[in-house]
Amino acid sequence: MNGENKIKAPANPFQPEPARIVRTYPLTDDVNFFQIRIADMEKALSFQYQTGQFAMISVLGAGEAPFSISSTPSRPGLLEFCIRKAGTVTNALFQMKENDLIGLRGPYGNTFPIEKMQGKDIVIVMGGLGAAPLRSVLLYLLDNRDQFGRVLLLHGAKRPAEMLLREEFFSLKEREDLECYLTVDEDDTGEWPADVGLVTQLFKKLGNINPENTFSLVCGPPIMYKFVLKEILKLNIPKDQILMTLERRMKCGVGKCGHCAIDYIYTCLDGPVFTYWDVIHMRELI
Amino acid sequence: MKIVKLKKTNLFLFLEIISKEADFWAPVKKSPDKHIFEVIEDFSKINLDYTRTILPPKKIMLPSDFNMFQASNTKYTPDFSHVSKKIIFGIHPCDIHALVIMDKFYSHEYNDPYYQKARDNTLILGHSCWPDEYCMCKSTHTHVVKEGYDLFFTDLEDTYVVWIGSSRGDDLIRLKPELFDEDLTDKDIQNFSQRREERDKAFTNDINFEAMPDLMELKYQNLLWDKLGEACLACGSCTNVCPTCNCYNVEDKPILGKNCSNISRCWDSCTLENYSGVAGGENFREKRSDRLKLFYTHKLQSYISKYGKPACVGCGRCVVTCPVDINVYTVSKSLDNEEVDTFWNRLSKEVTK
């Protein structure tokens, strides 16, 4: 039976798989980085996801919640998450140590349209925790660099201490095949070696953009969408080439519990990745 | 379609034979105007002279609170203890339609094994009904059934015309075939048609459900929603009694002293305040009117785009249950520009005085 594809649809889509916290460390005051591996080796390797998808993580005694996957499918085996301490489940997660067991199931949701994005220029705009889902696609683009045109990254945080994965992004900034701009609204350290100002001010650094040939990916806090979308629309990028990934309450991840319903769709099945056109023609999306 | 006849005097005898080794659920009278589905052993408790039960049969498939897993750190063991062999007798066409909607919903994209196993172990024995002033099933085209049942009993004075709707239904008849008469006389057919005609005329409600998807879209910002939001008590009664409402919450209930939990699933309601709240305090539908819009978008619009019919089967439970008259009837009528005498209309008039 060697070499046979053993991936099957799970009989029980709600059943978590025991998984181990391989590494965890703080990224900011309230955001931790988690490296997680499904305990069963075979299942760990057959967990095949794509950029933009999410997983349900459960902590025994606390509950279950959805989290964007921050790692890239081009580096299989370990799953990575950037998680903010915000509620019951995340508070319990922050108590856990390396080698502790949690529950994990997924992957769920739709994905970034990687095939359509091939050969195109990609402008990624992230703010705050928006780095969590967009890091996955950024690393994927970099791991498959020859398949895409220009890759531009605009990353904003309030203060230096609040930028997720600063070291990683500063190291990426060194790459010649990535145009990487990192900015903070306010530099309270006086030592920030990159841009200072709102992420919207970085748009003037983009140079000439051919809008028809460009995809833009955005994720950040609600206030950021408002201003960033204005800038992206000024570039004349078509509304269905502007992609956003959204957050909702979810209890199942598979379109049954109802909590993530928007209009006639479920964020867990038809999202979390939406186009700007979806956002303006569907009510309540943002 | 196979159709047979059963003498009414033989009903209990038949039920006796088929109900061995199964929980037998049937409508039972609880107060002068309230009926419920209950497990019974004594058939004389069955009361078929009812219009609607307080809760729909969804409570039999997926109880309001049941265990999904017994969980430890190393293992999540699925728990199907809510599943047992069941027979539901006396269920009306609207409720059978609701089951058909749930069959589609729970198998869409991902199969929900908790529903599926319960459904596979349940025999549906439908029974004909007579509408009251709250029934809307003729408008939702759910007053007659073509699928979703194993047997369906139409009441014709001293006999039942029994429609066999499935292979399992046929097996039930074969347990005691001598009770059934395969030959329907011309008189039987005439009686059946006459009953059907009279029943069709007995419906007093007429709602234009076909217009609802467009009206929901066009009137999404209408003041009507503010009026409804003002009156809504956010009690969740409408969703509890609705046969097609299926939202749920999941809770991890630790077992004290042991390092394990019961992961349980309980009914939730989109009208409750924290339904769309996420960790960190953001709530996507803080306003009651926004939550009511979600409920009615789901009932009157989105199911139509997905499955070709509304997620309302016209059972009238929301009409008799909502303490402030927010229900499919009053909302549809108001969207269609008809004046309705409701608590919330009177309330908003007093406010403007």
XYZ file of C-alpha atoms in Angstrom:
639
model
C 0.000 0.000 0.000
C 3.065 2.242 -0.020
C 2.652 5.477 -1.885
C -1.118 5.412 -1.742
C -2.846 8.664 -0.964
C -4.346 8.094 2.451
C -6.049 11.463 2.888
C -9.754 10.940 3.488
C -12.552 13.274 4.422
C -12.906 12.926 8.197
C -15.916 10.949 9.379
C -16.460 13.487 12.117
C -15.563 17.015 10.998
C -15.832 18.287 14.592
C -13.240 15.909 16.039
C -10.022 17.639 17.120
C -6.693 15.915 16.669
C -4.293 16.035 19.646
C -1.413 18.370 18.778
C 1.719 19.494 20.570
C 2.994 23.007 21.173
C 6.517 22.751 19.766
C 7.541 26.340 20.546
C 5.869 29.387 21.959
C 7.225 32.845 22.713
C 5.882 36.379 22.986
C 5.805 38.630 19.920
C 4.357 41.661 21.696
C 2.744 42.419 25.047
C -0.391 40.474 24.199
C 0.482 38.387 21.134
C 2.335 35.079 21.294
C 3.804 32.960 18.549
C 2.870 29.265 18.544
C 4.477 26.451 16.594
C 2.231 23.431 16.651
C 2.578 19.914 15.360
C -0.181 17.288 15.189
C 0.906 14.493 17.529
C 0.283 11.678 15.050
C 3.163 11.917 12.541
C 1.176 10.600 9.599
C -1.654 13.032 10.242
C 0.813 15.889 10.770
C 2.206 15.366 7.286
C -1.184 14.851 5.657
C -2.575 18.118 7.072
C -2.655 19.937 3.745
C -3.746 23.534 3.806
C -3.464 26.566 1.565
C -2.758 30.225 2.239
C -5.671 32.133 3.813
C -7.186 29.146 5.599
C -7.763 28.783 9.320
C -7.806 26.025 11.921
C -9.847 25.431 15.068
C -7.694 25.155 18.178
C -9.063 23.771 21.435
C -7.722 23.813 24.960
C -9.169 21.203 27.273
C -11.350 22.848 29.905
C -11.444 26.203 28.100
C -13.007 25.633 24.675
C -12.321 26.046 20.990
C -11.795 29.031 18.666
C -10.739 29.750 15.070
C -7.231 31.029 14.217
C -5.625 32.026 10.917
C -2.696 29.856 9.955
C 0.451 32.021 9.766
C 2.799 29.411 8.335
C 3.080 28.589 4.650
C 2.040 25.303 3.032
C 5.368 25.439 1.201
C 7.005 24.459 4.512
C 4.909 21.441 5.647
C 4.832 19.703 9.011
C 4.752 22.520 11.519
C 1.833 24.907 11.827
C 2.394 28.448 13.073
C -0.036 30.903 14.628
C 0.183 34.473 15.944
C -2.396 34.621 18.713
C -3.610 37.597 20.716
C -4.690 37.073 24.304
C -8.309 38.180 24.120
C -10.743 35.615 25.507
C -11.152 32.362 27.413
C -9.452 30.073 24.909
C -6.499 32.374 24.238
C -5.996 33.048 27.951
C -5.742 29.298 28.488
C -3.383 28.964 25.503
C -1.066 31.582 26.995
C -0.804 29.460 30.168
C 0.478 26.516 28.177
C 4.082 25.517 27.808
C 6.142 23.913 25.112
C 5.323 20.201 24.681
C 1.803 20.656 26.122
C -1.083 19.095 24.209
C -3.938 20.988 22.591
C -6.631 19.981 20.081
C -6.522 21.026 16.441
C -8.770 20.500 13.435
C -8.990 21.909 9.944
C -7.959 23.374 7.645
C -11.126 25.333 6.937
C -12.291 28.158 4.745
C -11.403 29.363 1.282
C -7.937 30.408 0.170
C -6.104 33.219 -1.546
C -6.462 32.675 -5.320
C -2.802 31.740 -5.818
C -3.354 30.487 -9.398
C -4.962 33.744 -10.501
C -2.214 35.684 -8.745
C 0.547 33.951 -10.694
C 2.540 36.298 -12.919
C 0.924 39.324 -11.246
C 2.407 42.014 -9.017
C 1.291 41.619 -5.411
C 0.849 44.471 -2.915
C 0.405 43.196 0.641
C -0.795 45.673 3.266
C -0.888 44.541 6.880
C -1.480 46.264 10.174
C -1.435 44.961 13.731
C -2.589 41.359 13.978
C -3.331 41.441 10.237
C 0.176 40.059 9.852
C -1.111 36.691 11.145
C -3.019 35.544 8.042
C -0.927 37.524 5.518
C 2.415 36.115 6.656
C 1.274 32.759 5.278
C 0.747 34.070 1.764
C 3.824 36.333 1.911
C 6.110 33.415 2.751
C 4.396 31.334 0.076
C 5.092 34.001 -2.551
C 8.727 34.202 -1.449
C 9.129 30.404 -1.506
C 7.765 30.382 -5.069
C 9.293 33.716 -6.034
C 9.716 33.023 -9.788
C 5.957 32.522 -10.238
C 5.045 36.113 -9.334
C 5.872 39.644 -10.490
C 6.868 42.357 -8.046
C 6.096 41.573 -4.406
C 5.551 44.626 -2.221
C 4.919 44.610 1.493
C 3.588 47.518 3.538
C 3.466 46.700 7.227
C 2.308 49.142 9.893
C 2.181 49.044 13.670
C 1.380 51.638 16.296
C 4.797 51.503 17.995
C 7.988 49.466 17.464
C 7.152 47.088 20.330
C 3.800 46.322 18.711
C 5.065 45.141 15.341
C 4.602 41.389 15.112
C 7.628 39.400 13.967
C 9.817 42.526 13.668
C 13.067 40.558 13.374
C 11.655 38.337 10.671
C 10.397 41.311 8.666
C 13.688 43.227 9.059
C 15.500 40.168 7.785
C 13.063 39.929 4.832
C 13.742 43.622 4.154
C 17.267 42.616 3.170
C 15.978 40.506 0.281
C 16.356 42.123 -3.103
C 13.307 40.385 -4.559
C 10.945 41.909 -1.976
C 10.076 45.600 -1.719
C 9.490 45.790 2.015
C 8.374 48.907 3.902
C 7.922 48.799 7.676
C 6.388 51.718 9.487
C 5.288 52.715 12.978
C 2.719 55.443 13.709
C 4.908 56.733 16.485
C 8.509 55.866 17.371
C 8.669 55.999 21.160
C 12.142 54.373 21.179
C 13.868 56.923 18.993
C 15.753 54.023 17.413
C 13.327 52.732 14.784
C 15.471 52.072 11.724
C 12.611 52.217 9.185
C 9.674 54.474 8.308
C 7.644 56.508 10.777
C 4.050 57.485 9.912
C 0.769 55.869 8.969
C 0.809 52.880 6.653
C -1.154 54.938 4.115
C 1.888 57.206 3.662
C 3.861 54.238 2.309
C 1.732 54.125 -0.831
C 3.750 56.940 -2.400
C 6.787 54.647 -2.326
C 5.152 52.016 -4.515
C 6.285 53.579 -7.794
C 4.461 52.743 -10.991
C 1.736 50.168 -10.548
C -0.039 48.537 -13.466
C -3.430 48.095 -11.779
C -4.805 45.438 -14.163
C -1.751 43.339 -13.425
C -1.872 43.787 -9.651
C -3.486 42.010 -6.732
C -3.660 43.696 -3.365
C -4.064 41.741 -0.111
C -5.174 43.629 2.997
C -5.667 42.670 6.623
C -5.706 44.794 9.734
C -7.913 46.482 12.301
C -11.254 47.985 11.101
C -9.947 51.562 11.172
C -7.080 50.603 8.858
C -9.399 49.182 6.175
C -11.141 52.498 5.884
C -8.025 54.461 4.969
C -5.979 51.774 3.241
C -8.807 50.844 0.873
C -9.011 54.474 -0.231
C -5.342 54.383 -1.201
C -5.670 51.052 -3.010
C -8.694 52.285 -4.948
C -6.703 55.363 -5.994
C -4.294 52.937 -7.683
C -7.256 51.705 -9.799
C -6.733 48.068 -8.866
C -9.948 46.209 -9.888
C -12.292 45.569 -6.971
C -12.112 41.811 -7.429
C -8.313 41.889 -7.272
C -8.391 43.448 -3.818
C -8.510 40.660 -1.266
C -9.294 40.872 2.416
C -9.487 38.275 5.152
C -12.097 38.672 7.866
C -12.798 37.532 11.400
C -16.078 36.210 12.841
C -17.280 34.223 15.825
C -17.239 30.520 14.908
C -18.138 27.401 16.815
C -17.799 24.762 14.115
C -15.769 25.891 11.092
C -17.881 23.779 8.742
C -21.057 25.804 8.125
C -23.336 24.341 10.803
C -23.292 26.447 13.982
C -24.503 29.602 12.227
C -22.461 32.208 14.092
C -20.380 33.442 11.169
C -23.370 33.926 8.843
C -23.346 37.101 6.765
C -26.196 37.550 4.318
C -26.556 34.192 2.592
C -22.994 32.998 3.154
C -20.948 31.532 5.963
C -17.549 33.089 6.634
C -16.169 29.640 7.462
C -17.135 28.103 4.102
C -17.253 31.037 1.679
C -14.586 33.107 3.484
C -12.525 34.166 5.330
C -10.975 35.568 2.133
C -13.264 38.054 0.367
C -12.791 40.505 -2.473
C -13.513 44.195 -2.095
C -16.469 43.671 -4.428
C -17.867 41.084 -1.981
C -17.426 43.618 0.792
C -19.364 46.363 -0.947
C -22.167 44.221 -2.356
C -22.725 42.077 0.725
C -24.078 43.806 3.776
C -22.358 43.627 7.150
C -19.043 42.272 5.866
C -17.008 45.105 7.388
C -46.008 5.843 -4.690
C -47.572 2.939 -2.829
C -50.802 3.634 -0.986
C -52.691 1.319 1.409
C -55.586 1.598 3.833
C -55.706 0.932 7.548
C -58.817 0.725 9.706
C -58.568 3.243 12.528
C -59.455 0.534 15.033
C -56.277 -1.291 13.986
C -53.932 1.663 14.546
C -52.795 0.787 18.068
C -52.270 -2.833 17.060
C -49.994 -1.678 14.260
C -48.117 0.787 16.479
C -47.644 -1.987 19.054
C -45.940 -4.192 16.491
C -43.621 -1.555 15.022
C -42.608 0.194 18.228
C -40.825 -2.694 19.897
C -37.173 -1.796 20.562
C -37.677 1.874 19.700
C -38.482 5.069 21.586
C -41.956 6.014 20.467
C -42.527 9.769 20.223
C -46.000 11.158 19.693
C -48.004 14.349 20.309
C -49.432 14.491 23.832
C -51.803 17.071 25.268
C -50.224 19.054 28.118
C -52.825 21.774 28.702
C -56.052 22.773 26.912
C -54.127 24.394 24.061
C -50.598 23.040 24.378
C -49.200 19.859 22.901
C -45.719 18.448 22.971
C -43.850 15.529 21.430
C -43.090 13.041 24.184
C -41.844 9.477 24.505
C -44.812 7.320 25.412
C -45.518 3.673 26.113
C -49.264 3.967 26.500
C -50.781 4.734 23.084
C -53.972 6.079 24.614
C -51.944 9.191 25.515
C -51.516 10.032 21.829
C -53.470 13.133 20.902
C -53.732 13.631 17.168
C -56.176 16.494 17.495
C -53.463 19.131 17.610
C -52.286 21.893 15.323
C -48.695 22.453 16.415
C -46.521 21.286 19.291
C -44.658 23.822 21.444
C -41.257 22.630 20.206
C -40.731 21.105 16.769
C -39.300 17.603 16.238
C -35.775 19.033 15.885
C -35.545 18.467 19.649
C -35.812 14.732 18.996
C -32.990 14.710 16.410
C -30.610 17.089 18.199
C -31.622 17.693 21.824
C -31.216 21.213 23.211
C -28.035 20.066 24.960
C -26.065 16.906 24.192
C -22.530 15.624 24.409
C -20.352 15.646 21.257
C -17.129 14.319 22.781
C -15.647 12.937 25.917
C -12.301 14.624 25.780
C -8.938 14.211 27.395
C -5.666 15.791 26.319
C -4.761 12.779 24.264
C -8.114 11.762 22.892
C -11.438 13.200 21.753
C -13.900 10.319 21.814
C -17.125 11.011 19.889
C -20.236 10.527 21.991
C -23.378 9.436 20.181
C -25.443 8.664 23.258
C -28.230 10.960 22.003
C -28.769 8.500 19.148
C -31.242 5.647 19.634
C -33.842 3.857 17.561
C -36.807 6.226 17.410
C -40.212 6.503 15.838
C -41.922 9.864 15.539
C -45.630 9.405 15.028
C -48.150 12.100 14.230
C -45.779 14.632 12.688
C -47.395 17.154 10.350
C -46.368 18.074 6.777
C -44.739 21.379 7.792
C -42.473 19.621 10.279
C -41.588 16.940 7.741
C -40.577 19.713 5.322
C -38.417 21.164 8.077
C -36.641 17.823 8.404
C -36.032 17.780 4.644
C -34.501 21.261 4.899
C -32.293 20.096 7.784
C -31.280 16.971 5.822
C -29.940 19.261 3.106
C -28.387 21.727 5.501
C -26.558 19.176 7.636
C -25.103 17.359 4.616
C -24.092 20.531 2.742
C -20.297 20.453 2.156
C -19.591 18.709 5.466
C -21.748 15.908 6.811
C -22.810 16.404 10.425
C -22.641 12.892 11.909
C -24.602 13.901 15.027
C -27.618 14.800 12.933
C -27.098 12.097 10.328
C -26.908 9.211 12.809
C -29.964 10.446 14.686
C -31.892 10.861 11.437
C -30.865 7.419 10.113
C -32.200 5.837 13.307
C -35.537 7.620 13.232
C -38.686 6.544 11.421
C -41.014 9.356 10.424
C -44.716 8.528 10.560
C -46.575 11.611 9.405
C -50.191 12.492 10.021
C -52.596 14.817 8.251
C -53.690 18.051 9.910
C -56.186 20.868 9.711
C -55.059 24.511 9.656
C -55.885 27.183 12.208
C -55.659 30.951 11.679
C -51.869 30.965 12.229
C -50.878 28.290 9.704
C -48.904 29.673 6.742
C -47.869 26.400 5.127
C -50.020 26.842 2.035
C -48.057 30.010 1.242
C -44.732 28.229 1.802
C -45.989 25.252 -0.264
C -45.306 22.910 2.636
C -48.902 21.876 3.357
C -48.444 18.641 1.427
C -45.482 16.253 1.511
C -43.837 14.224 -1.202
C -40.640 13.151 0.588
C -39.005 12.984 3.982
C -41.349 10.449 5.626
C -41.541 6.668 5.893
C -45.318 6.451 6.270
C -47.933 9.181 6.109
C -51.430 8.730 7.564
C -54.289 10.730 6.094
C -57.313 10.752 8.368
C -60.565 9.791 6.599
C -63.214 9.238 9.264
C -62.909 5.541 10.127
C -59.856 4.760 8.004
C -56.378 6.018 7.311
C -55.048 6.279 3.803
C -51.412 5.351 4.369
C -48.787 6.646 1.952
C -45.603 4.596 1.914
C -42.699 6.981 1.415
C -39.643 4.781 1.774
C -38.287 1.271 1.687
C -38.193 1.295 5.487
C -41.840 2.348 5.529
C -42.660 -0.571 3.279
C -40.870 -2.909 5.726
C -43.111 -1.646 8.535
C -46.251 -2.510 6.575
C -44.827 -5.977 5.911
C -44.550 -6.661 9.631
C -48.331 -7.150 9.661
C -49.607 -6.968 6.091
C -53.010 -8.403 6.965
C -53.892 -5.127 8.725
C -53.704 -3.260 5.419
C -55.974 -3.146 2.446
C -54.264 -2.492 -0.871
C -57.427 -1.647 -2.767
C -58.646 1.897 -2.513
C -62.227 2.193 -3.680
C -63.559 5.030 -5.821
C -65.349 6.211 -2.695
C -62.027 6.365 -0.784
C -60.443 8.415 -3.535
C -63.448 10.715 -3.633
C -63.326 11.167 0.147
C -59.634 11.897 -0.035
C -60.039 14.517 -2.767
C -62.932 16.129 -0.960
C -60.937 16.375 2.256
C -58.056 17.904 0.391
C -60.293 20.474 -1.272
C -61.945 21.450 2.009
C -58.608 21.688 3.752
C -57.212 23.907 1.006
C -60.154 26.250 1.545
C -59.628 26.310 5.306
C -56.391 28.287 5.041
C -56.976 31.919 5.908
C -53.428 33.220 5.511
C -51.854 34.183 2.252
C -48.297 35.477 2.261
C -46.403 36.321 -0.880
C -43.158 34.542 -0.012
C -41.941 34.752 -3.608
C -41.625 38.524 -3.196
C -39.671 38.340 0.048
C -36.074 37.997 -1.243
C -36.394 41.211 -3.258
C -38.274 43.036 -0.501
C -35.670 42.030 2.090
C -33.002 43.496 -0.168
C -34.929 46.684 -1.023
C -36.103 47.369 2.524
C -32.923 46.503 4.347
C -32.611 50.068 5.671
C -36.359 50.502 6.251
C -37.565 52.037 9.526
C -39.534 48.853 10.073
C -36.368 47.214 11.417
C -35.870 49.956 13.999
C -39.443 49.476 15.194
C -38.909 45.730 15.472
C -35.567 46.203 17.219
C -37.210 48.558 19.700
C -39.817 45.953 20.664
C -37.751 42.747 20.482
C -37.004 41.260 23.903
C -34.038 39.282 22.528
C -35.400 36.259 24.374
C -34.643 33.672 21.705
C -38.116 32.102 21.830
C -38.637 32.462 18.068
C -35.507 30.486 17.256
C -36.201 27.840 19.882
C -39.633 27.060 18.471
C -38.645 27.371 14.802
C -38.362 23.937 13.179
C -35.589 25.064 10.808
C -33.476 27.092 13.249
C -30.335 25.126 13.908
C -27.678 27.482 15.343
C -25.736 26.085 18.229
C -23.021 26.829 20.722
C -20.275 24.500 21.907
C -19.176 24.368 25.509
C -16.252 22.665 27.151
C -17.537 21.387 30.495
C -14.650 20.199 32.664
C -15.272 17.164 34.851
C -14.031 18.150 38.278
C -11.205 16.115 39.718
C -10.393 14.487 36.392
C -8.298 15.914 33.630
C -11.079 15.598 31.105
C -14.121 17.397 29.736
C -17.467 16.874 28.158
C -17.670 18.872 24.937
C -21.342 19.668 24.642
C -23.481 21.276 22.000
C -26.507 23.348 22.899
C -29.053 25.391 20.970
C -28.113 29.011 20.433
C -30.113 31.912 19.069
C -29.098 34.649 16.637
C -31.353 37.046 18.533
C -29.246 36.811 21.695
C -26.884 39.695 22.384
C -23.551 37.934 22.182
C -24.358 35.782 19.158
C -21.914 37.595 16.869
C -19.485 38.788 19.546
C -15.824 37.848 19.220
C -13.042 37.709 21.785
C -11.720 41.143 22.635
C -15.167 42.716 22.837
C -16.016 43.385 19.185
C -19.677 42.577 18.477
C -20.726 42.560 14.834
C -24.443 42.742 15.668
C -24.856 44.726 18.829
C -28.245 46.141 17.804
C -31.363 44.010 18.173
C -32.579 45.216 14.792
C -29.362 43.921 13.197
C -29.887 40.519 14.756
C -33.516 40.427 13.610
C -32.344 41.317 10.107
C -30.044 38.313 10.208
C -32.907 36.054 11.318
C -35.245 37.260 8.583
C -32.544 37.342 5.906
C -31.973 33.693 6.729
C -35.675 32.757 6.737
C -37.006 34.826 3.849
C -34.042 35.381 1.574
C -30.857 33.370 1.849
C -32.354 29.875 1.863
C -34.237 30.764 -1.290
C -30.968 31.594 -3.047
C -29.338 28.420 -1.740
C -32.080 25.787 -1.768
C -34.853 27.348 -3.853
C -37.367 27.782 -1.026
C -37.712 29.818 2.156
C -36.386 28.423 5.441
C -39.911 28.915 6.772
C -42.314 25.983 6.626
C -45.290 28.019 7.804
C -45.872 26.117 11.057
C -46.985 29.301 12.865
C -44.979 28.580 16.018
C -43.287 32.002 15.975
C -46.720 33.586 15.550
C -48.132 31.991 18.683
C -44.893 32.276 20.672
C -43.373 35.759 20.273
C -44.620 37.898 23.172
C -44.307 41.101 21.118
C -45.727 39.924 17.770
C -42.474 39.781 15.822
C -42.971 36.788 13.582
C -42.808 35.590 9.988
C -46.435 36.638 9.425
C -46.226 40.212 10.718
C -42.763 40.854 9.259
C -43.667 39.498 5.804
C -46.921 41.434 5.739
C -45.179 44.635 6.784
C -42.456 44.176 4.181
C -45.298 43.786 1.673
C -46.806 47.114 2.838
C -49.788 45.682 4.677
C -50.862 47.243 7.943
C -50.776 44.705 10.784
C -52.113 45.166 14.278
C -49.152 44.250 16.445
C -47.625 45.134 19.757
C -44.658 46.789 18.051
C -46.862 48.892 15.763
C -48.868 50.118 18.756
C -45.636 50.701 20.666
C -44.114 52.885 17.950
C -47.352 54.872 17.657
C -47.252 55.598 21.387
C -43.624 56.645 21.129
C -44.381 59.157 18.370
C -47.400 60.618 20.239
